[in-house]
Short mmCIF file of C-alpha atoms in Angstrom, two decimals:
data_model
loop_
_atom_site.label_atom_id
_atom_site.label_comp_id
_atom_site.label_asym_id
_atom_site.label_seq_id
_atom_site.Cartn_x
_atom_site.Cartn_y
_atom_site.Cartn_z
CA MET A 1 0.00 0.00 0.00
CA THR A 2 1.27 3.46 -0.88
CA PRO A 3 2.06 5.53 2.25
CA LEU A 4 -0.21 8.51 2.84
CA ARG A 5 2.78 10.84 3.00
CA VAL A 6 3.37 10.46 -0.74
CA LEU A 7 -0.31 10.73 -1.67
CA PRO A 8 -0.23 14.50 -2.46
CA GLY A 9 2.80 13.94 -4.68
CA LEU A 10 1.09 11.08 -6.47
CA LEU A 11 -1.96 13.22 -7.10
CA ARG A 12 0.21 15.98 -8.57
CA VAL A 13 2.06 13.52 -10.79
CA GLY A 14 -1.20 11.91 -11.87
CA SER A 15 -2.66 15.28 -12.80
CA VAL A 16 0.35 16.16 -15.00
CA LEU A 17 0.39 12.72 -16.65
CA LEU A 18 -3.30 13.01 -17.45
CA ALA A 19 -2.84 16.54 -18.76
CA TYR A 20 -0.40 15.19 -21.32
CA ARG A 21 -2.55 12.06 -21.88
CA LEU A 22 0.35 9.87 -20.83
CA ASP A 23 -2.08 7.38 -19.33
CA GLU A 24 -2.30 6.04 -22.88
CA LEU A 25 1.22 4.68 -22.43
CA ILE A 26 0.18 2.48 -19.51
CA GLY A 27 -1.20 -0.36 -21.56
CA ASP A 28 -2.32 -1.65 -24.90
CA GLY A 29 -5.67 -2.96 -23.72
CA SER A 30 -4.27 -6.17 -22.28
CA ARG A 31 -4.65 -4.82 -18.75
CA ILE A 32 -6.94 -2.36 -17.04
CA ASN A 33 -5.87 1.26 -17.27
CA PRO A 34 -7.13 2.71 -13.98
CA MET A 35 -6.16 6.29 -14.83
CA LYS A 36 -8.43 6.64 -17.86
CA TYR A 37 -11.42 6.93 -15.53
CA LEU A 38 -9.87 10.07 -14.02
CA ARG A 39 -9.55 11.92 -17.34
CA PRO A 40 -12.69 14.03 -16.79
CA LEU A 41 -11.04 15.43 -13.62
CA ALA A 42 -7.80 16.37 -15.34
CA ALA A 43 -6.91 19.90 -16.34
CA LYS A 44 -6.91 20.92 -19.98
CA PRO A 45 -3.62 19.87 -21.63
CA ARG A 46 -0.96 22.60 -21.66
CA VAL A 47 -0.35 21.99 -25.35
CA ASP A 48 -2.16 20.24 -28.18
CA VAL A 49 -0.96 16.73 -27.36
CA ARG A 50 -2.45 15.37 -30.57
CA GLN A 51 0.41 17.05 -32.44
CA LEU A 52 3.11 15.58 -30.17
CA SER A 53 4.79 12.20 -30.15
CA ARG A 54 4.69 10.09 -27.00
CA GLY A 55 8.34 10.93 -26.31
CA GLU A 56 7.71 14.67 -26.56
CA ARG A 57 4.73 14.41 -24.21
CA LEU A 58 6.78 12.50 -21.66
CA ARG A 59 9.67 14.98 -21.86
CA LEU A 60 7.37 17.99 -21.36
CA ALA A 61 5.62 16.28 -18.45
CA MET A 62 8.91 15.49 -16.68
CA THR A 63 10.10 19.06 -17.19
CA GLU A 64 6.91 20.32 -15.56
CA LEU A 65 7.20 17.88 -12.65
CA GLY A 66 10.55 19.34 -11.62
CA PRO A 67 14.29 18.73 -11.30
CA ILE A 68 14.28 15.25 -9.76
CA PHE A 69 11.98 13.95 -12.49
CA VAL A 70 14.26 15.57 -15.06
CA LYS A 71 17.15 13.67 -13.50
CA ALA A 72 15.12 10.46 -13.58
CA GLY A 73 14.33 11.09 -17.25
CA GLN A 74 18.01 11.54 -18.02
CA VAL A 75 18.81 8.21 -16.41
CA LEU A 76 15.91 6.57 -18.23
CA SER A 77 17.25 7.90 -21.55
CA THR A 78 20.39 5.79 -21.05
CA ARG A 79 18.39 2.57 -20.72
CA ARG A 80 18.03 1.94 -24.45
CA ASP A 81 18.01 -1.76 -23.65
CA LEU A 82 14.69 -1.24 -21.83
CA ILE A 83 12.77 1.59 -23.52
CA PRO A 84 11.93 2.39 -27.16
CA ALA A 85 14.45 4.46 -29.11
CA ASP A 86 12.02 7.32 -29.83
CA ILE A 87 11.36 7.87 -26.11
CA ALA A 88 15.06 7.56 -25.24
CA ASP A 89 15.96 10.16 -27.89
CA GLU A 90 13.44 12.65 -26.49
CA LEU A 91 14.43 12.12 -22.86
CA SER A 92 18.07 12.70 -23.76
CA LEU A 93 17.08 16.30 -24.58
CA LEU A 94 16.06 17.01 -20.97
CA GLN A 95 18.08 19.89 -19.52
CA ASP A 96 18.93 19.99 -15.83
CA GLN A 97 18.66 23.79 -15.41
CA VAL A 98 16.70 25.49 -12.65
CA GLU A 99 16.45 28.91 -11.07
CA PRO A 100 19.51 29.71 -8.92
CA PHE A 101 19.23 30.08 -5.18
CA PRO A 102 20.45 33.36 -3.60
CA GLY A 103 24.19 33.92 -3.55
CA ASN A 104 24.16 34.92 0.13
CA GLU A 105 22.81 31.44 0.94
CA ALA A 106 25.68 29.89 -1.01
CA ARG A 107 28.08 32.08 0.96
CA ALA A 108 26.56 30.91 4.25
CA ILE A 109 26.84 27.24 3.25
CA ILE A 110 30.50 27.67 2.26
CA GLU A 111 31.36 29.43 5.52
CA ARG A 112 29.58 26.76 7.57
CA GLU A 113 31.24 23.90 5.71
CA LEU A 114 34.77 25.36 5.61
CA LYS A 115 34.44 26.88 9.10
CA SER A 116 35.81 30.28 8.15
CA PRO A 117 34.55 33.65 6.85
CA ILE A 118 34.40 33.85 3.07
CA GLY A 119 36.94 36.70 3.05
CA LEU A 120 39.57 34.50 4.67
CA LEU A 121 38.87 31.64 2.30
CA TYR A 122 38.83 33.49 -1.04
CA GLY A 123 40.30 36.78 -2.20
CA GLN A 124 37.16 37.25 -4.33
CA PHE A 125 33.83 35.47 -4.41
CA ASP A 126 31.10 36.23 -6.95
CA GLU A 127 27.63 35.69 -5.47
CA THR A 128 26.11 35.58 -8.96
CA PRO A 129 26.29 31.92 -10.04
CA LEU A 130 27.91 30.84 -13.31
CA ALA A 131 25.49 27.93 -13.64
CA SER A 132 22.63 26.41 -11.67
CA ALA A 133 21.28 22.84 -11.69
CA SER A 134 18.93 20.78 -9.58
CA ILE A 135 21.62 19.47 -7.21
CA ALA A 136 24.13 22.32 -7.00
CA GLN A 137 25.22 25.61 -8.47
CA VAL A 138 28.63 27.01 -9.37
CA HIS A 139 30.23 30.35 -8.39
CA ALA A 140 33.42 31.99 -9.62
CA ALA A 141 36.10 32.86 -7.06
CA VAL A 142 39.78 33.76 -6.72
CA LEU A 143 42.11 32.35 -4.06
CA HIS A 144 44.42 34.63 -2.10
CA ASP A 145 47.38 33.41 -4.15
CA GLY A 146 45.64 34.66 -7.30
CA SER A 147 44.47 31.25 -8.57
CA LYS A 148 41.11 31.41 -10.36
CA VAL A 149 38.68 28.73 -9.19
CA VAL A 150 35.03 27.70 -9.35
CA VAL A 151 33.10 26.73 -6.22
CA LYS A 152 30.33 24.16 -6.50
CA VAL A 153 27.76 24.33 -3.67
CA LEU A 154 24.93 21.90 -2.92
CA ARG A 155 21.46 23.43 -2.81
CA PRO A 156 20.12 24.06 0.70
CA GLY A 157 17.71 21.34 1.80
CA ILE A 158 18.39 19.24 -1.29
CA ASP A 159 18.91 16.08 0.79
CA VAL A 160 15.39 16.25 2.24
CA ARG A 161 13.81 17.03 -1.12
CA ILE A 162 15.60 14.19 -2.88
CA ALA A 163 14.62 11.70 -0.17
CA ARG A 164 10.97 12.79 -0.54
CA ASP A 165 11.00 12.62 -4.32
CA VAL A 166 12.76 9.25 -4.36
CA ARG A 167 9.99 7.86 -2.13
CA LEU A 168 7.50 9.20 -4.65
CA LEU A 169 9.41 7.67 -7.56
CA LYS A 170 9.45 4.32 -5.79
CA SER A 171 5.68 4.49 -5.31
CA LEU A 172 5.22 5.28 -9.00
CA ALA A 173 7.55 2.42 -9.92
CA GLU A 174 5.49 0.04 -7.80
CA LEU A 175 2.34 1.16 -9.64
CA ALA A 176 4.07 0.69 -13.00
CA GLN A 177 5.33 -2.71 -11.91
CA ARG A 178 1.74 -3.71 -11.13
CA TRP A 179 -0.11 -2.19 -14.09
CA HIS A 180 2.23 -1.85 -17.06
CA PRO A 181 1.95 -4.83 -19.46
CA LYS A 182 5.70 -4.78 -20.14
CA ALA A 183 6.86 -4.17 -16.58
CA ASP A 184 9.08 -7.25 -16.68
CA LYS A 185 11.00 -5.71 -19.59
CA ILE A 186 11.12 -2.10 -18.36
CA ARG A 187 11.90 -3.06 -14.73
CA PRO A 188 10.79 0.26 -13.19
CA LEU A 189 11.98 -0.57 -9.67
CA GLU A 190 15.46 -1.26 -11.00
CA ILE A 191 15.50 2.07 -12.84
CA VAL A 192 14.47 3.98 -9.70
CA ALA A 193 17.24 2.20 -7.79
CA GLU A 194 19.72 3.50 -10.41
CA VAL A 195 18.34 7.03 -10.03
CA GLU A 196 18.65 6.81 -6.26
CA LYS A 197 22.24 5.59 -6.43
CA MET A 198 23.21 8.30 -8.90
CA LEU A 199 21.64 11.03 -6.77
CA GLU A 200 23.40 9.75 -3.64
CA ASN A 201 26.73 9.97 -5.48
CA GLU A 202 25.99 13.49 -6.74
CA LEU A 203 25.13 14.65 -3.20
CA ASP A 204 28.71 13.94 -2.11
CA LEU A 205 30.94 16.61 -3.68
CA GLN A 206 34.00 15.19 -1.95
CA ARG A 207 33.40 11.97 -3.92
CA GLU A 208 33.19 14.04 -7.11
CA GLY A 209 36.47 15.71 -6.22
CA ALA A 210 38.12 12.31 -5.68
CA SER A 211 36.86 11.19 -9.10
CA ALA A 212 38.31 14.31 -10.74
CA SER A 213 41.61 13.74 -8.95
CA LEU A 214 41.86 10.13 -10.17
CA LEU A 215 40.96 11.05 -13.75
CA LYS A 216 43.60 13.80 -13.69
CA ARG A 217 46.21 11.30 -12.47
CA ASN A 218 45.27 8.87 -15.25
CA PHE A 219 45.88 11.64 -17.83
CA ALA A 220 48.76 13.31 -16.02
CA SER A 221 50.47 14.46 -19.22
CA GLY A 222 47.45 16.55 -20.19
CA GLU A 223 48.25 16.04 -23.86
CA ASP A 224 44.89 14.61 -24.90
CA LEU A 225 42.64 15.39 -21.93
CA TYR A 226 42.96 18.09 -19.30
CA VAL A 227 41.22 17.74 -15.93
CA PRO A 228 40.99 20.73 -13.57
CA ALA A 229 42.82 20.36 -10.27
CA VAL A 230 40.94 19.94 -6.99
CA HIS A 231 41.70 22.37 -4.15
CA TRP A 232 41.23 19.99 -1.23
CA ASP A 233 41.67 22.64 1.48
CA PHE A 234 38.46 24.24 0.19
CA THR A 235 36.44 21.07 -0.40
CA THR A 236 33.96 19.13 1.76
CA GLN A 237 30.95 16.91 1.14
CA ARG A 238 28.81 19.98 0.31
CA VAL A 239 31.44 22.29 -1.24
CA LEU A 240 33.85 21.55 -4.09
CA THR A 241 36.55 23.98 -5.24
CA LEU A 242 38.13 23.31 -8.63
CA GLU A 243 40.64 25.07 -10.84
CA ARG A 244 38.78 27.33 -13.28
CA VAL A 245 39.22 26.35 -16.91
CA TYR A 246 38.19 27.99 -20.16
CA GLY A 247 37.19 26.30 -23.38
CA ILE A 248 34.74 25.82 -26.22
CA SER A 249 31.86 23.37 -25.97
CA ALA A 250 32.64 20.29 -28.08
CA ASP A 251 29.46 20.78 -30.13
CA ASP A 252 30.20 24.41 -31.02
CA ILE A 253 31.67 23.57 -34.42
CA VAL A 254 31.60 27.18 -35.63
CA ALA A 255 33.72 28.42 -32.70
CA ILE A 256 36.12 25.48 -32.95
CA THR A 257 36.65 26.13 -36.65
CA ALA A 258 37.06 29.88 -36.08
CA ALA A 259 39.73 29.15 -33.45
CA GLY A 260 41.78 27.32 -36.09
CA LEU A 261 41.71 23.95 -34.29
CA ASP A 262 42.27 20.70 -36.20
CA ARG A 263 38.86 19.04 -35.95
CA LYS A 264 39.98 15.74 -37.51
CA LYS A 265 42.77 15.39 -34.96
CA LEU A 266 40.36 16.28 -32.15
CA ALA A 267 37.84 13.66 -33.28
CA ALA A 268 40.48 10.91 -33.35
CA LYS A 269 41.74 11.97 -29.91
CA GLY A 270 38.23 11.77 -28.51
CA VAL A 271 37.90 8.14 -29.61
CA ARG A 272 41.37 7.30 -28.29
CA VAL A 273 40.67 8.93 -24.90
CA PHE A 274 37.44 6.93 -24.55
CA TYR A 275 39.16 3.58 -25.07
CA GLU A 276 42.02 4.54 -22.76
CA GLN A 277 39.58 5.46 -20.00
CA VAL A 278 37.60 2.24 -20.34
CA PHE A 279 40.20 -0.42 -21.08
CA ARG A 280 43.48 1.05 -19.83
CA ASP A 281 42.32 2.75 -16.64
CA ASN A 282 38.90 1.13 -16.04
CA PHE A 283 37.56 4.53 -14.96
CA PHE A 284 35.55 6.56 -17.43
CA HIS A 285 33.51 9.74 -17.55
CA ALA A 286 29.94 8.44 -17.83
CA ASP A 287 28.26 11.78 -18.53
CA ALA A 288 30.35 12.87 -21.50
CA HIS A 289 27.81 15.00 -23.36
CA PRO A 290 29.13 18.13 -25.13
CA GLY A 291 28.26 20.37 -22.17
CA ASN A 292 30.75 18.45 -20.03
CA ILE A 293 33.43 18.13 -22.72
CA TRP A 294 35.19 21.30 -23.83
CA VAL A 295 37.97 21.96 -26.32
CA ASP A 296 41.05 23.92 -25.26
CA PRO A 297 41.31 26.90 -27.67
CA SER A 298 44.87 27.74 -26.63
CA ARG A 299 46.49 24.67 -28.21
CA LEU A 300 46.45 24.94 -31.99
CA ASP A 301 49.20 22.42 -32.80
CA GLU A 302 48.09 19.70 -30.39
CA PRO A 303 44.41 20.29 -29.56
CA ARG A 304 43.01 18.61 -26.48
CA PHE A 305 39.76 18.15 -24.59
CA ILE A 306 38.86 19.51 -21.15
CA ALA A 307 36.65 17.38 -18.88
CA LEU A 308 34.05 18.87 -16.53
CA ASP A 309 31.50 17.57 -14.01
CA PHE A 310 32.66 14.32 -12.45
CA GLY A 311 29.49 13.36 -10.59
CA ILE A 312 28.80 10.31 -12.75
CA MET A 313 31.81 8.08 -13.35
CA GLY A 314 31.87 4.45 -14.43
CA SER A 315 34.05 1.40 -13.99
CA LEU A 316 33.65 -2.28 -14.82
CA PRO A 317 34.38 -5.48 -12.91
CA GLU A 318 37.66 -6.88 -14.19
CA THR A 319 35.91 -9.88 -15.77
CA ASP A 320 33.40 -7.71 -17.62
CA GLN A 321 36.19 -5.43 -18.78
CA TYR A 322 38.15 -8.36 -20.22
CA PHE A 323 35.16 -9.91 -21.99
CA LEU A 324 33.98 -6.55 -23.31
CA ALA A 325 37.42 -5.82 -24.79
CA GLN A 326 37.52 -9.25 -26.42
CA ASN A 327 34.00 -8.66 -27.80
CA PHE A 328 35.13 -5.42 -29.41
CA ILE A 329 38.15 -7.13 -30.96
CA ALA A 330 35.96 -9.95 -32.28
CA LEU A 331 33.52 -7.38 -33.66
CA PHE A 332 36.31 -5.49 -35.42
CA GLU A 333 37.46 -8.81 -36.94
CA ARG A 334 33.89 -10.01 -37.75
CA ASP A 335 34.34 -13.17 -35.68
CA TYR A 336 30.67 -13.75 -34.82
CA ALA A 337 31.20 -17.21 -33.34
CA ARG A 338 33.63 -15.79 -30.80
CA ILE A 339 31.21 -12.99 -29.91
CA ALA A 340 28.57 -15.62 -29.13
CA GLN A 341 31.03 -17.69 -27.07
CA LEU A 342 32.21 -14.63 -25.13
CA HIS A 343 28.65 -13.59 -24.24
CA VAL A 344 28.01 -16.99 -22.67
CA ALA A 345 31.42 -17.20 -20.97
CA ALA A 346 30.93 -13.74 -19.45
CA GLY A 347 27.66 -14.84 -17.85
CA TRP A 348 25.63 -12.34 -19.86
CA MET A 349 23.72 -15.22 -21.44
CA PRO A 350 22.38 -18.48 -19.96
CA ALA A 351 24.91 -21.33 -20.05
CA ASN A 352 22.48 -23.53 -22.00
CA MET A 353 22.24 -21.04 -24.87
CA ARG A 354 22.49 -22.48 -28.38
CA LEU A 355 25.60 -20.74 -29.68
CA ASP A 356 24.81 -21.39 -33.33
CA GLU A 357 21.49 -19.53 -33.03
CA LEU A 358 23.12 -16.62 -31.19
CA GLU A 359 25.92 -16.48 -33.79
CA ALA A 360 23.37 -16.39 -36.61
CA ALA A 361 21.46 -13.54 -34.93
CA ILE A 362 24.67 -11.53 -34.45
CA ARG A 363 25.68 -12.11 -38.08
CA THR A 364 22.23 -10.95 -39.22
CA VAL A 365 22.69 -7.63 -37.39
CA CYS A 366 26.33 -7.02 -38.34
CA GLU A 367 26.67 -8.07 -41.96
CA PRO A 368 24.50 -5.27 -43.45
CA TYR A 369 26.77 -2.73 -41.78
CA PHE A 370 29.91 -4.15 -43.38
CA THR A 371 28.56 -3.49 -46.87
CA ARG A 372 29.16 0.22 -46.21
CA PRO A 373 32.49 2.03 -46.16
CA LEU A 374 33.99 1.75 -42.68
CA SER A 375 33.84 5.52 -42.25
CA GLN A 376 30.05 5.31 -42.50
CA ILE A 377 29.62 2.57 -39.88
CA SER A 378 28.40 3.77 -36.49
CA LEU A 379 30.02 1.54 -33.88
CA ALA A 380 27.70 2.92 -31.17
CA GLU A 381 24.60 2.20 -33.26
CA LEU A 382 25.83 -1.31 -34.00
CA VAL A 383 26.50 -2.03 -30.31
CA VAL A 384 23.00 -0.82 -29.36
CA LYS A 385 21.44 -3.10 -31.99
CA LEU A 386 23.53 -6.03 -30.78
CA PHE A 387 22.33 -5.49 -27.22
CA ARG A 388 18.72 -5.35 -28.38
CA THR A 389 19.14 -8.50 -30.44
CA ALA A 390 20.76 -10.27 -27.52
CA GLN A 391 17.76 -9.38 -25.35
CA ARG A 392 15.78 -11.98 -27.27
CA PHE A 393 18.26 -14.52 -25.90
CA GLU A 394 17.76 -13.45 -22.25
CA LEU A 395 20.68 -11.02 -22.17
CA THR A 396 21.49 -9.79 -18.66
CA LEU A 397 23.40 -6.50 -18.54
CA GLN A 398 24.94 -4.79 -15.53
CA PRO A 399 24.27 -1.04 -15.00
CA GLN A 400 27.96 -0.36 -15.65
CA LEU A 401 27.61 -1.72 -19.18
CA ILE A 402 24.60 0.51 -19.78
CA LEU A 403 26.64 3.54 -18.67
CA LEU A 404 29.37 2.44 -21.04
CA GLN A 405 26.89 2.13 -23.90
CA LYS A 406 25.62 5.66 -23.19
CA THR A 407 29.19 7.02 -23.09
CA LEU A 408 30.04 5.30 -26.37
CA LEU A 409 27.01 6.95 -27.97
CA ASN A 410 28.06 10.37 -26.63
CA ILE A 411 31.70 10.05 -27.67
CA GLU A 412 30.90 8.84 -31.17
CA GLY A 413 28.35 11.65 -31.51
CA VAL A 414 30.98 14.24 -30.56
CA GLY A 415 33.53 12.61 -32.88
CA ARG A 416 31.19 12.71 -35.88
CA MET A 417 30.21 16.32 -35.18
CA LEU A 418 33.89 17.27 -35.27
CA ASP A 419 34.71 15.07 -38.26
CA PRO A 420 31.73 13.60 -40.18
CA ASP A 421 34.11 11.35 -42.17
CA ILE A 422 35.92 9.84 -39.17
CA ASP A 423 36.56 6.11 -39.47
CA ILE A 424 35.80 5.02 -35.90
CA TRP A 425 36.93 1.47 -36.64
CA ALA A 426 40.32 2.49 -38.02
CA VAL A 427 40.98 4.68 -34.97
CA ALA A 428 39.62 2.34 -32.30
CA HIS A 429 40.98 -1.05 -33.44
CA PRO A 430 44.75 -0.37 -33.10
CA VAL A 431 44.24 1.58 -29.87
CA LEU A 432 42.35 -1.29 -28.28
CA LYS A 433 44.86 -3.90 -29.49
CA ARG A 434 47.74 -1.83 -28.09
CA ILE A 435 46.02 -1.45 -24.72
CA LEU A 436 45.27 -5.18 -24.49
CA ARG A 437 48.84 -6.07 -25.56
CA GLU A 438 50.21 -3.91 -22.74
CA ARG A 439 47.60 -5.02 -20.22
CA TYR A 440 48.25 -8.75 -20.74
CA SER A 441 51.97 -8.56 -21.44
CA PRO A 442 54.41 -10.99 -19.73
CA LEU A 443 55.81 -8.27 -17.47
CA ARG A 444 52.30 -7.23 -16.41
CA THR A 445 51.48 -10.88 -15.70
CA LEU A 446 54.63 -11.25 -13.59
CA ARG A 447 53.77 -8.11 -11.61
CA ASP A 448 50.27 -9.44 -10.96
CA VAL A 449 51.65 -12.80 -9.85
CA ARG A 450 54.15 -11.13 -7.52
CA LYS A 451 51.41 -8.96 -6.06
CA ARG A 452 49.07 -11.88 -5.39
CA LEU A 453 51.68 -14.44 -4.36
CA PRO A 454 51.55 -13.61 -0.61
CA GLU A 455 47.76 -14.04 -0.68
CA TRP A 456 48.05 -17.41 -2.44
CA LEU A 457 50.71 -18.61 0.01
CA HIS A 458 48.52 -17.51 2.91
CA SER A 459 45.54 -19.46 1.54
CA ALA A 460 47.50 -22.53 0.40
CA PRO A 461 47.18 -24.50 3.71
CA GLN A 462 43.37 -24.34 3.35
CA PHE A 463 43.31 -25.99 -0.10
CA PRO A 464 43.46 -29.64 1.10
CA GLU A 465 40.51 -29.09 3.45
CA LEU A 466 38.50 -27.29 0.76
CA MET A 467 39.22 -30.09 -1.70
CA ARG A 468 38.22 -32.73 0.86
CA ASP A 469 34.93 -30.90 1.61
CA ALA A 470 34.16 -30.55 -2.10
CA LEU A 471 34.78 -34.25 -2.73
CA ARG A 472 32.54 -35.16 0.19
CA GLN A 473 29.75 -32.96 -1.18
CA ILE A 474 30.07 -34.59 -4.59
CA GLY A 475 30.08 -38.03 -2.96
CA ARG A 476 26.84 -37.19 -1.11
CA GLY A 477 25.27 -35.98 -4.36
CA GLU A 478 25.03 -32.37 -3.23
CA GLN A 479 26.80 -30.99 -6.33
CA ARG A 480 25.66 -32.34 -9.65
CA THR A 481 25.76 -29.25 -11.84
CA VAL A 482 27.45 -30.02 -15.14
CA PRO A 483 29.13 -26.96 -16.66
CA ASP A 484 28.34 -26.03 -20.25
CA PRO A 485 30.94 -27.64 -22.61
CA GLN A 486 31.37 -24.46 -24.66
CA TRP A 487 31.95 -22.44 -21.49
CA LEU A 488 34.50 -24.99 -20.26
CA LYS A 489 36.30 -24.88 -23.61
CA LEU A 490 36.54 -21.09 -23.59
CA GLN A 491 37.77 -21.08 -19.99
CA HIS A 492 40.29 -23.80 -20.82
CA ASP A 493 41.62 -21.83 -23.80
CA SER A 494 41.87 -18.68 -21.70
CA ALA A 495 43.72 -20.54 -18.93
CA ARG A 496 46.14 -22.07 -21.44
CA GLN A 497 46.88 -18.65 -22.90
CA GLN A 498 47.60 -17.21 -19.45
CA GLN A 499 49.83 -20.20 -18.66
CA ARG A 500 51.78 -19.63 -21.87
CA LEU A 501 52.20 -15.98 -21.01
CA LEU A 502 53.41 -16.81 -17.51
CA ALA A 503 55.76 -19.55 -18.75
CA CYS A 504 57.27 -17.26 -21.39
CA SER A 505 57.66 -14.50 -18.81
CA LEU A 506 59.51 -16.82 -16.41
CA LEU A 507 61.67 -18.17 -19.25
CA GLY A 508 62.45 -14.65 -20.40
CA SER A 509 63.43 -13.59 -16.89
CA SER A 510 65.70 -16.63 -16.48
CA LEU A 511 67.37 -16.04 -19.83
CA MET A 512 67.88 -12.36 -19.02
CA ILE A 513 69.57 -13.19 -15.70
CA SER A 514 71.74 -15.86 -17.37
CA ALA A 515 72.86 -13.51 -20.11
CA ALA A 516 73.69 -10.78 -17.59
CA LEU A 517 75.77 -13.19 -15.46
CA MET A 518 77.70 -14.52 -18.44
CA TRP A 519 78.45 -11.04 -19.70
CA THR A 520 79.53 -9.89 -16.21
CA LEU A 521 81.85 -12.89 -15.66
CA ALA A 522 83.48 -12.55 -19.09
CA PRO A 523 87.23 -11.59 -19.00
CA GLN A 524 86.46 -8.27 -20.63
CA HIS A 525 83.28 -6.51 -21.57
CA GLY A 526 83.21 -6.57 -25.31
CA PRO A 527 80.68 -7.70 -27.87
CA LEU A 528 78.30 -10.38 -26.64
CA PRO A 529 79.71 -13.93 -27.04
CA PRO A 530 77.81 -16.21 -29.45
CA LEU A 531 76.11 -18.07 -26.58
CA CYS A 532 74.93 -14.77 -25.07
CA GLU A 533 73.66 -13.68 -28.46
CA SER A 534 71.67 -16.91 -28.67
CA ILE A 535 70.26 -16.32 -25.21
CA ALA A 536 69.35 -12.75 -26.13
CA GLY A 537 67.58 -14.03 -29.25
CA LEU A 538 65.65 -16.57 -27.21
CA LEU A 539 64.78 -13.82 -24.76
CA ALA A 540 63.44 -11.61 -27.53
CA PHE A 541 61.42 -14.52 -28.89
CA ALA A 542 60.06 -15.48 -25.46
CA VAL A 543 58.98 -11.95 -24.65
CA GLY A 544 57.74 -11.08 -28.11
CA TRP A 545 55.87 -14.29 -28.99
CA PRO A 546 52.78 -13.74 -26.83
CA ARG A 547 52.45 -10.14 -27.99
CA SER A 548 52.14 -11.16 -31.61
CA ARG A 549 49.22 -13.47 -30.98
#
């Protein structure tokens, strides 16, 4: 039963939904639509809804309902695996812009959080905000050392309002779960849980500062991506002080062209930065729309991007990251059988899936794309279609993969705005192969082994007991699950590859030490003796062989 405390909110939401005739989206006649009986009580629609698509009506309704519903709509727009494309496209246009709160209130919050008068904290502080959103607003300031900064301040009372609106969203999700004919596909309660988690993260500005700091460390050179520095002495959970940066919005093509920047080089860098964030660092900006991605106008020879707003960041479990990278490689190489195998091995598909049927479905989606020139193939569009096709085979996706899909769409969109002829495949394929070659190199494997060796040695005495318990369970018939043969084969192949890498790494290390000793003990240090040359050749082969696979 819906609590009485959310009843007024539900009535307000119901009135707006009816005003835009959104009750028509509840069902297709297969279930009762309880709201249609309330239509006579609804206000006259704000616009002529007969001229609007369902997506436009939903976007206008969410805008009218307020900031938290706008935020929920933005999250919903990323779930293209759950909602129709026309609705997702409309919801992606929602803008999180609201009236600013008074600057003197921002000043009071800053002084309370940083426990000092504003004059001691900043040499200058502008009470007129630079930007205002539903969660926080941003003010310009100057530190006493002359450094220009921006100060992000949470809205007063935003915690209470979000808690109230999340309760309302949960009540609405429960109603949708009960009445919507496709509730099992849309999973409204799961979507609200995503909204709640995202809002909780955005309410902690110290967390956002930590995300910015990590992203800056990952791109320390600043050659391709610049991240503003965090001023930790002026940062708390409700106040974030960042270095002030200046740039051109990535979608302002006229200004970028007028500045004399190389748009083709920028587009290629954008793709490269995306793959480095995801597969090299496993930490990516998950809200990379043009408003949060600027272009540095001061660097004409080597243009770069500037990242802003680090409230929504993504990362993947190591297993998902590995399988996703292998899926991309297989897609680039049109190896549809491997894509099917990888989906099952990753646990995204049931283990009893017929791989030949899945392979045929993937081929059906991909082959029409490969009849076009590679520069005209949208990798993001293809990935979305693959996910939708895989849904027919009971695909299970984690929220992190949905964030990644959204980011891929954003990055490719920015890249094609900058350079309509960009060949995403030609740029992405070598970058991904280089990253994977470095990530799974013999030296990297040796470092990982050395790091985990103490843990393995600590756990080793427990292995006999665990083995004995497992055998007893099997003997009593408590474990009879038979793994899928295809899954076992893929795991076996992967294990063999890792063993080869480790063996070659150990061999290479041994040969290197042997060569060094022989050269050191030689009567005089001259050219390498023939035996040492042979050892050096074997070393090069041992280290280089896995990389060429």
